[in-house]
Amino acid sequence: MTAAALTAPLITCPEPDRDCPLCPRLHDFIAEWRRREPSWFNAPVPTFLPPGGEDTVRLLIVGLAPGLRGANRTGRPFTGDYAGDLLYGTLIAHGLARGEFKARPDDGLELVQTAITNAVRCVPPENKPVGAEIATCRTFLVPTIARFKNLRAVLALGSIAHQSTVRALGGRVAAYPFRHGGQQQAGGITLFSSYHCSRYNTNTGVLTEAMFVNVFREIAAFLEQ
């Protein structure tokens, strides 16, 4: 089974509407921040694509959800918070992005054969989506994966992103346990997994820069095969 062959009834639009009402708690939370910070993006954050478009994508990175003052503010995944500094710096070092990351959506940074999305597209209170929200937003993750006809690998950042990706690929979570540095075949795609590159994880030593770089070293080697 390939990514393009995911169950047809689940294939819908890969990007939610700006005023997506499917998760009332998240919709109301964004509405409140639109009132408080009208200049912010404050909407479901779309998938970040390379300039060549979706047909050039061979690697999809799946995070958890937008950060309040990160992607929810800027409108680009992992842009505006520490996680983006580590992620984009590592992507550039491995030839999966080019340019200079300045934590702004207009910094000119470009992805190379890579796309970045989130398991939950809207910012959740306290950065903690609930199970129903994760499941609901999977209706966008499924067609997001399916849109990339040349996709070879997915990197899930954190256990929640990993589990939602497994389900989006039609697998059972119990059959594909999360572990840092994991590499498994799921739904015709090679699924890599890493601890999330959040400041909390790096500050507490759960994830070191070397651990994160090693995951991307393995991904880069895989994509060269």
XYZ file of N, CA and C in Angstrom:
675
model
N 0.844 -1.204 0.000
C 0.000 0.000 0.000
C 0.874 1.247 0.000
N 0.628 2.160 -0.907
C 1.394 3.392 -0.977
C 0.621 4.523 -0.338
N 1.322 5.663 -0.148
C 0.646 6.817 0.447
C -0.521 7.269 -0.401
N -0.382 7.131 -1.716
C -1.449 7.580 -2.616
C -2.652 6.648 -2.600
N -2.469 5.481 -1.989
C -3.556 4.494 -2.008
C -4.288 4.413 -0.680
N -4.226 5.444 0.103
C -4.962 5.464 1.358
C -6.460 5.424 1.086
N -7.212 4.979 2.040
C -8.638 4.749 1.854
C -9.340 5.961 1.254
N -9.976 5.772 0.126
C -10.544 6.870 -0.641
C -11.530 7.750 0.123
N -12.463 7.189 0.921
C -13.417 8.061 1.603
C -12.768 9.045 2.569
N -11.531 8.751 3.013
C -10.869 9.640 3.943
C -10.160 10.794 3.230
N -10.018 10.690 1.923
C -9.287 11.710 1.187
C -10.183 12.924 0.996
N -9.827 13.993 1.678
C -10.554 15.248 1.556
C -9.526 16.333 1.270
N -9.868 17.555 1.485
C -8.919 18.641 1.304
C -7.805 18.519 2.336
N -6.535 18.624 1.935
C -5.445 18.472 2.898
C -5.248 19.667 3.815
N -5.903 20.780 3.521
C -5.745 21.976 4.348
C -7.091 22.438 4.890
N -7.210 22.620 6.198
C -8.469 23.111 6.759
C -8.731 24.551 6.384
N -9.990 24.912 6.408
C -10.389 26.295 6.175
C -9.844 27.184 7.283
N -9.631 28.450 6.966
C -9.096 29.387 7.960
C -9.992 29.463 9.195
N -11.279 29.299 9.031
C -12.211 29.352 10.156
C -12.763 27.965 10.480
N -11.931 26.951 10.312
C -12.354 25.569 10.549
C -13.051 25.438 11.909
N -14.306 24.928 11.941
C -15.057 24.836 13.196
C -15.068 23.432 13.805
N -14.280 22.494 13.247
C -14.430 21.092 13.620
C -14.065 20.797 15.070
N -13.169 21.577 15.629
C -12.789 21.393 17.037
C -13.175 22.660 17.789
N -14.345 22.677 18.432
C -14.850 23.906 19.048
C -13.889 24.548 20.034
N -13.194 23.747 20.836
C -12.276 24.317 21.824
C -11.142 25.074 21.139
N -10.591 24.491 20.091
C -9.493 25.140 19.376
C -9.991 26.351 18.597
N -11.167 26.233 18.007
C -11.763 27.348 17.273
C -11.970 28.543 18.201
N -12.495 28.291 19.402
C -12.740 29.369 20.355
C -11.432 29.960 20.875
N -10.427 29.112 21.056
C -9.132 29.591 21.534
C -8.488 30.529 20.512
N -8.555 30.147 19.241
C -8.014 31.007 18.185
C -8.808 32.298 18.093
N -10.127 32.212 18.211
C -10.961 33.423 18.145
C -10.569 34.417 19.228
N -10.283 33.911 20.426
C -9.844 34.782 21.517
C -8.509 35.451 21.184
N -7.584 34.712 20.601
C -6.293 35.297 20.260
C -6.374 36.229 19.061
N -7.365 36.035 18.207
C -7.579 37.015 17.139
C -7.986 38.365 17.717
N -8.755 38.313 18.781
C -9.141 39.564 19.437
C -7.953 40.195 20.152
N -7.130 39.363 20.777
C -6.003 39.871 21.555
C -4.833 40.309 20.685
N -4.584 39.553 19.612
C -3.440 39.833 18.732
C -3.895 39.787 17.274
N -4.586 40.823 16.803
C -5.149 40.785 15.449
C -4.110 40.728 14.332
N -2.858 41.059 14.626
C -1.826 41.024 13.583
C -1.208 39.634 13.427
N -1.517 38.708 14.342
C -0.975 37.360 14.254
C -1.725 36.552 13.191
N -1.149 35.411 12.809
C -1.783 34.537 11.823
C -3.084 33.966 12.389
N -3.046 33.366 13.573
C -4.247 32.925 14.294
C -5.224 32.133 13.422
N -4.761 31.008 12.904
C -5.588 30.154 12.045
C -4.887 28.801 11.923
N -5.571 27.805 11.367
C -4.879 26.543 11.111
C -3.637 26.793 10.258
N -2.513 26.261 10.695
C -1.255 26.524 9.997
C -1.095 25.550 8.837
N -0.933 26.048 7.614
C -0.842 25.160 6.451
C 0.501 24.446 6.379
N 0.532 23.385 5.611
C 1.752 22.633 5.357
C 2.760 23.515 4.626
N 3.996 23.469 5.068
C 5.091 24.214 4.445
C 5.680 23.349 3.342
N 5.650 23.849 2.106
C 6.069 23.085 0.939
C 7.355 23.643 0.339
N 8.104 22.814 -0.376
C 9.268 23.312 -1.103
C 8.816 24.096 -2.333
N 9.678 24.947 -2.893
C 9.270 25.770 -4.034
C 8.890 24.953 -5.264
N 9.401 23.728 -5.379
C 9.064 22.887 -6.532
C 7.694 22.259 -6.441
N 7.023 22.407 -5.308
C 5.672 21.879 -5.168
C 5.634 20.473 -4.609
N 4.430 19.954 -4.473
C 4.218 18.687 -3.760
C 4.832 17.483 -4.458
N 4.983 17.546 -5.805
C 5.545 16.390 -6.502
C 7.028 16.196 -6.222
N 7.691 17.200 -5.665
C 9.117 17.068 -5.350
C 9.351 16.539 -3.936
N 8.295 16.397 -3.156
C 8.440 16.024 -1.745
C 8.733 14.530 -1.605
N 9.845 14.226 -0.927
C 10.214 12.845 -0.623
C 10.193 12.577 0.871
N 10.239 13.659 1.668
C 10.210 13.546 3.120
C 9.145 14.480 3.675
N 8.292 13.944 4.536
C 7.301 14.760 5.242
C 7.626 14.713 6.725
N 7.730 15.875 7.350
C 7.953 15.974 8.784
C 6.634 16.340 9.449
N 6.254 15.574 10.460
C 4.987 15.793 11.164
C 5.279 16.168 12.612
N 4.917 17.382 13.000
C 5.042 17.821 14.382
C 3.744 17.619 15.126
N 3.669 18.170 16.318
C 2.469 18.013 17.144
C 1.399 19.034 16.779
N 1.682 20.315 17.042
C 0.707 21.384 16.824
C 1.452 22.710 16.828
N 0.856 23.756 16.282
C 1.515 25.068 16.302
C 1.705 25.577 17.729
N 2.821 26.248 17.968
C 3.028 26.932 19.235
C 2.281 28.254 19.229
N 1.838 28.690 20.394
C 1.037 29.911 20.468
C 1.765 31.107 19.874
N 3.004 31.321 20.313
C 3.770 32.472 19.836
C 4.767 32.085 18.751
N 4.664 30.844 18.295
C 5.472 30.374 17.191
C 4.655 30.373 15.915
N 4.309 29.170 15.440
C 3.598 29.058 14.167
C 2.226 29.713 14.184
N 1.537 29.717 15.330
C 0.242 30.395 15.380
C 0.388 31.891 15.134
N 1.530 32.450 15.501
C 1.783 33.870 15.274
C 2.275 34.134 13.849
N 3.156 33.242 13.356
C 3.817 33.508 12.078
C 3.141 32.859 10.873
N 2.415 31.761 11.096
C 1.736 31.086 9.998
C 2.583 30.073 9.264
N 3.796 29.781 9.755
C 4.645 28.761 9.128
C 5.082 27.770 10.200
N 4.987 26.467 9.945
C 5.345 25.481 10.971
C 6.744 25.707 11.531
N 6.863 25.590 12.844
C 8.149 25.667 13.534
C 8.875 26.993 13.305
N 8.130 28.042 13.123
C 8.735 29.350 12.891
C 8.338 30.303 14.009
N 9.336 30.768 14.754
C 9.068 31.713 15.826
C 9.331 31.180 17.211
N 9.802 29.914 17.312
C 10.146 29.380 18.624
C 11.415 28.540 18.523
N 11.910 28.081 19.659
C 13.198 27.382 19.689
C 13.192 26.122 18.834
N 12.100 25.399 18.815
C 12.045 24.153 18.051
C 12.436 24.389 16.597
N 12.038 25.526 16.057
C 12.382 25.846 14.679
C 13.864 26.090 14.482
N 14.510 26.699 15.474
C 15.952 26.925 15.378
C 16.684 25.601 15.185
N 16.339 24.612 16.006
C 16.996 23.311 15.913
C 16.579 22.570 14.648
N 15.294 22.575 14.337
C 14.821 21.820 13.173
C 15.385 22.381 11.874
N 15.230 23.677 11.651
C 15.655 24.227 10.364
C 17.171 24.240 10.228
N 17.889 24.467 11.344
C 19.340 24.386 11.276
C 19.808 22.999 10.873
N 19.136 21.973 11.395
C 19.483 20.599 11.056
C 19.113 20.272 9.623
N 17.970 20.759 9.171
C 17.568 20.544 7.773
C 18.572 21.166 6.813
N 18.993 22.384 7.104
C 19.969 23.058 6.240
C 21.275 22.272 6.205
N 21.718 21.805 7.354
C 22.987 21.075 7.438
C 22.962 19.778 6.640
N 21.775 19.207 6.430
C 21.667 17.943 5.705
C 21.115 18.110 4.289
N 21.107 19.339 3.798
C 20.689 19.583 2.422
C 19.205 19.472 2.181
N 18.402 19.503 3.262
C 16.952 19.385 3.127
C 16.255 20.741 3.210
N 17.038 21.781 3.344
C 16.556 23.160 3.280
C 17.733 24.027 2.863
N 17.433 25.206 2.348
C 18.505 26.117 1.954
C 18.116 27.547 2.304
N 19.131 28.368 2.479
C 18.903 29.748 2.875
C 19.278 29.929 4.329
N 18.759 30.977 4.931
C 19.043 31.276 6.330
C 17.731 31.387 7.098
N 17.636 30.638 8.184
C 16.434 30.681 9.001
C 16.525 31.845 9.973
N 15.595 32.780 9.848
C 15.568 33.951 10.719
C 14.270 34.020 11.522
N 13.569 32.884 11.594
C 12.350 32.772 12.404
C 11.236 33.688 11.939
N 11.259 34.036 10.648
C 10.179 34.821 10.043
C 9.708 34.103 8.789
N 8.427 34.140 8.490
C 7.951 33.455 7.284
C 8.441 34.096 5.997
N 8.987 35.307 6.074
C 9.510 35.981 4.890
C 11.037 35.977 4.865
N 11.663 35.034 5.590
C 13.125 35.026 5.662
C 13.787 34.432 4.426
N 12.986 33.891 3.504
C 13.522 33.336 2.271
C 13.989 31.901 2.369
N 13.886 31.290 3.541
C 14.289 29.895 3.684
C 13.408 29.010 2.817
N 14.023 28.038 2.138
C 13.294 27.127 1.266
C 13.583 25.684 1.659
N 12.566 24.856 1.614
C 12.742 23.430 1.838
C 13.200 22.751 0.551
N 13.895 21.635 0.701
C 14.395 20.861 -0.434
C 13.847 19.442 -0.332
N 12.960 19.071 -1.221
C 12.362 17.735 -1.256
C 11.712 17.359 0.078
N 11.301 18.361 0.817
C 10.770 18.159 2.166
C 9.542 19.033 2.376
N 8.577 18.530 3.117
C 7.416 19.318 3.537
C 7.263 19.156 5.044
N 6.660 20.165 5.683
C 6.484 20.142 7.133
C 5.039 20.472 7.469
N 4.443 19.653 8.326
C 3.068 19.872 8.746
C 2.950 19.522 10.224
N 1.737 19.588 10.758
C 1.476 19.206 12.139
C 0.306 18.234 12.206
N 0.345 17.358 13.197
C -0.758 16.422 13.402
C -2.041 17.163 13.740
N -1.919 18.268 14.454
C -3.046 19.155 14.773
C -2.695 20.531 14.228
N -3.538 21.077 13.365
C -3.183 22.295 12.646
C -3.424 23.575 13.440
N -4.285 23.513 14.446
C -4.609 24.702 15.237
C -3.888 24.670 16.574
N -3.523 25.844 17.064
C -2.853 25.922 18.349
C -3.793 25.473 19.464
N -3.359 24.552 20.321
C -4.199 24.131 21.446
C -3.802 24.863 22.733
N -4.729 25.093 23.626
C -4.375 25.667 24.923
C -3.295 24.831 25.610
N -2.294 25.504 26.154
C -1.190 24.862 26.877
C -0.450 23.838 26.014
N -0.560 23.986 24.696
C 0.122 23.096 23.753
C -0.288 21.631 23.939
N -1.534 21.409 24.372
C -1.985 20.051 24.658
C -3.310 19.760 23.961
N -3.265 19.248 22.736
C -4.517 18.831 22.096
C -5.065 17.596 22.782
N -6.380 17.453 22.785
C -7.008 16.264 23.362
C -7.214 15.229 22.264
N -7.540 14.016 22.691
C -7.639 12.914 21.746
C -8.607 13.156 20.606
N -9.772 13.735 20.918
C -10.773 13.978 19.879
C -10.256 14.976 18.849
N -9.477 15.947 19.284
C -8.931 16.945 18.348
C -7.874 16.323 17.451
N -7.066 15.459 18.025
C -6.052 14.766 17.218
C -6.724 13.900 16.163
N -7.768 13.175 16.572
C -8.487 12.306 15.635
C -9.190 13.109 14.559
N -9.805 14.226 14.937
C -10.507 15.057 13.963
C -9.532 15.630 12.935
N -8.386 16.106 13.404
C -7.440 16.719 12.482
C -6.735 15.689 11.611
N -6.863 14.424 11.962
C -6.304 13.391 11.097
C -7.017 13.346 9.755
N -8.224 13.885 9.688
C -8.916 13.954 8.399
C -8.180 14.885 7.440
N -7.263 15.700 7.951
C -6.400 16.517 7.097
C -5.021 15.889 6.925
N -4.561 15.161 7.942
C -3.261 14.506 7.823
C -3.289 13.401 6.776
N -4.369 12.645 6.708
C -4.474 11.565 5.721
C -4.314 12.100 4.293
N -5.085 13.097 3.862
C -4.890 13.593 2.497
C -3.591 14.375 2.325
N -3.039 14.893 3.407
C -1.735 15.547 3.302
C -0.680 14.531 2.907
N -0.678 13.389 3.565
C 0.266 12.337 3.195
C 0.013 11.860 1.769
N -1.247 11.693 1.421
C -1.604 11.158 0.109
C -1.277 12.107 -1.040
N -1.169 13.404 -0.765
C -0.928 14.364 -1.844
C 0.478 14.262 -2.419
N 1.398 13.637 -1.676
C 2.796 13.576 -2.100
C 3.065 12.237 -2.789
N 2.932 12.215 -4.096
C 2.998 10.949 -4.829
C 4.407 10.353 -4.851
N 5.427 11.148 -4.578
C 6.800 10.646 -4.560
C 7.366 10.549 -3.142
N 6.473 10.539 -2.161
C 6.894 10.468 -0.764
C 7.550 9.122 -0.458
N 8.703 9.182 0.214
C 9.405 7.960 0.611
C 9.487 7.794 2.117
N 9.476 8.918 2.843
C 9.686 8.821 4.286
C 8.875 9.881 5.011
N 8.487 9.535 6.230
C 7.840 10.478 7.148
C 8.645 10.483 8.435
N 8.917 11.664 8.960
C 9.533 11.796 10.275
C 8.493 12.343 11.229
N 8.153 11.576 12.248
C 7.207 12.015 13.274
C 7.991 12.521 14.473
N 7.667 13.726 14.913
C 8.349 14.346 16.045
C 7.483 14.202 17.294
N 7.839 13.255 18.141
C 7.092 13.013 19.364
C 6.088 11.881 19.226
N 5.670 11.343 20.361
C 4.810 10.158 20.355
C 3.421 10.433 19.799
N 2.859 11.617 20.057
C 1.516 11.907 19.548
C 1.524 12.004 18.034
N 2.504 12.714 17.487
C 2.615 12.799 16.026
C 2.858 11.411 15.434
N 3.672 10.620 16.108
C 3.953 9.261 15.637
C 2.672 8.426 15.587
N 1.914 8.441 16.665
C 0.697 7.636 16.723
C -0.332 8.089 15.690
N -0.475 9.396 15.528
C -1.447 9.876 14.551
C -1.008 9.538 13.130
N 0.301 9.587 12.886
C 0.807 9.224 11.563
C 0.589 7.746 11.281
N 0.852 6.903 12.271
C 0.605 5.463 12.104
C -0.850 5.222 11.727
N -1.758 5.864 12.446
C -3.182 5.690 12.148
C -3.518 6.253 10.760
N -2.917 7.363 10.394
C -3.172 7.941 9.071
C -2.697 7.020 7.955
N -1.675 6.233 8.251
C -1.150 5.279 7.272
C -1.889 3.942 7.312
N -2.912 3.854 8.161
C -3.733 2.656 8.219
C -3.211 1.577 9.145
N -2.253 1.925 10.003
C -1.678 0.938 10.901
C -2.269 0.989 12.301
N -1.944 -0.018 13.098
C -2.331 -0.061 14.500
C -1.164 0.460 15.329
N -1.460 1.332 16.265
C -0.413 1.930 17.080
C 0.389 0.863 17.831
N -0.293 -0.155 18.321
C 0.399 -1.199 19.078
C 1.443 -1.934 18.233
N 1.230 -1.960 16.945
C 2.155 -2.657 16.051
C 3.354 -1.794 15.659
N 3.262 -0.501 15.939
C 4.328 0.431 15.566
C 4.660 1.324 16.763
N 5.276 0.770 17.786
C 5.554 1.561 18.986
C 6.534 2.701 18.708
N 6.330 3.792 19.419
C 7.216 4.948 19.271
C 8.517 4.719 20.021
N 9.614 5.068 19.387
C 10.901 5.160 20.073
C 11.770 6.149 19.314
N 12.582 6.853 20.042
C 13.478 7.791 19.384
C 14.459 7.024 18.496
N 14.637 7.519 17.280
C 15.520 6.859 16.331
C 14.893 5.672 15.646
N 13.575 5.482 15.830
C 12.893 4.351 15.215
C 12.792 4.493 13.705
N 12.795 3.365 13.034
C 12.615 3.303 11.581
C 11.789 2.067 11.273
N 10.564 2.264 10.761
C 9.631 1.170 10.524
C 8.922 1.373 9.194
N 8.459 0.281 8.617
C 7.652 0.336 7.405
C 6.183 0.377 7.791
N 5.481 1.391 7.320
C 4.059 1.536 7.638
C 3.327 2.092 6.430
N 2.361 1.350 5.934
C 1.562 1.835 4.819
C 2.363 2.138 3.575
N 3.440 1.384 3.339
C 4.249 1.605 2.152
C 5.236 2.757 2.281
N 5.323 3.348 3.463
C 6.213 4.473 3.723
C 7.185 4.076 4.837
N 8.406 4.600 4.785
C 9.345 4.397 5.884
C 9.107 5.487 6.916
N 8.746 5.060 8.113
C 8.411 5.992 9.185
C 9.574 6.093 10.163
N 10.145 7.286 10.239
C 11.190 7.589 11.217
C 10.541 8.329 12.390
N 11.135 8.184 13.569
C 10.576 8.846 14.747
C 11.683 9.462 15.578
N 11.364 10.606 16.171
C 12.299 11.307 17.039
C 11.531 11.950 18.177
N 12.209 12.129 19.304
C 11.633 12.997 20.314
C 11.430 14.378 19.695
N 10.413 15.079 20.158
C 10.137 16.407 19.631
C 11.280 17.358 20.003
N 11.600 18.249 19.080
C 12.719 19.170 19.277
C 12.309 20.423 20.051
N 11.505 20.249 21.075
C 11.047 21.371 21.887
C 12.143 21.820 22.845
N 12.037 23.043 23.297
C 13.001 23.546 24.267
C 12.961 22.712 25.550
N 11.763 22.288 25.951
C 11.657 21.468 27.166
C 12.477 20.194 27.030
N 12.337 19.507 25.902
C 13.064 18.252 25.725
C 14.569 18.463 25.669
N 15.006 19.535 25.041
C 16.444 19.774 24.967
C 16.994 20.286 26.303
N 16.223 21.102 27.008
C 16.680 21.614 28.303
C 16.797 20.507 29.351
N 15.909 19.523 29.260
C 15.912 18.431 30.241
C 16.810 17.270 29.823
N 17.381 17.345 28.632
C 18.266 16.292 28.178
C 17.571 15.096 27.572
N 16.233 15.161 27.456
C 15.510 14.084 26.779
C 16.005 13.940 25.339
N 16.262 15.079 24.720
C 16.782 15.113 23.353
C 18.002 16.018 23.321
N 19.109 15.497 22.834
C 20.291 16.315 22.614
C 20.396 16.640 21.129
N 21.174 17.671 20.824
C 21.361 18.021 19.411
C 21.979 16.856 18.649
N 22.908 16.157 19.274
C 23.533 15.017 18.611
C 22.519 13.920 18.298
N 21.592 13.671 19.217
C 20.554 12.671 18.979
C 19.682 13.067 17.796
N 19.350 14.348 17.726
C 18.495 14.839 16.651
C 19.225 14.762 15.312
N 20.485 15.175 15.315
C 21.284 15.131 14.089
C 21.414 13.693 13.587
N 21.577 12.744 14.490
C 21.714 11.348 14.076
C 20.478 10.854 13.337
N 19.303 11.277 13.776
C 18.078 10.891 13.073
C 18.109 11.413 11.640
N 18.507 12.658 11.478
C 18.536 13.233 10.127
C 19.658 12.652 9.284
N 20.729 12.236 9.925
C 21.784 11.560 9.176
C 21.247 10.269 8.573
N 20.451 9.548 9.355
C 19.860 8.299 8.854
C 18.846 8.575 7.753
N 18.045 9.623 7.916
C 17.056 9.970 6.895
C 17.744 10.362 5.591
N 18.773 11.201 5.697
C 19.482 11.645 4.499
C 20.109 10.455 3.762
N 20.682 9.515 4.520
C 21.255 8.334 3.900
C 20.194 7.479 3.227
N 19.040 7.360 3.875
C 17.931 6.591 3.300
C 17.469 7.215 1.990
N 17.320 8.536 1.958
C 16.833 9.202 0.755
C 17.817 9.147 -0.395
N 19.064 8.887 -0.100
C 20.073 8.774 -1.153
C 20.092 7.394 -1.801
N 19.418 6.437 -1.187
C 19.411 5.067 -1.713
C 18.648 4.967 -3.022
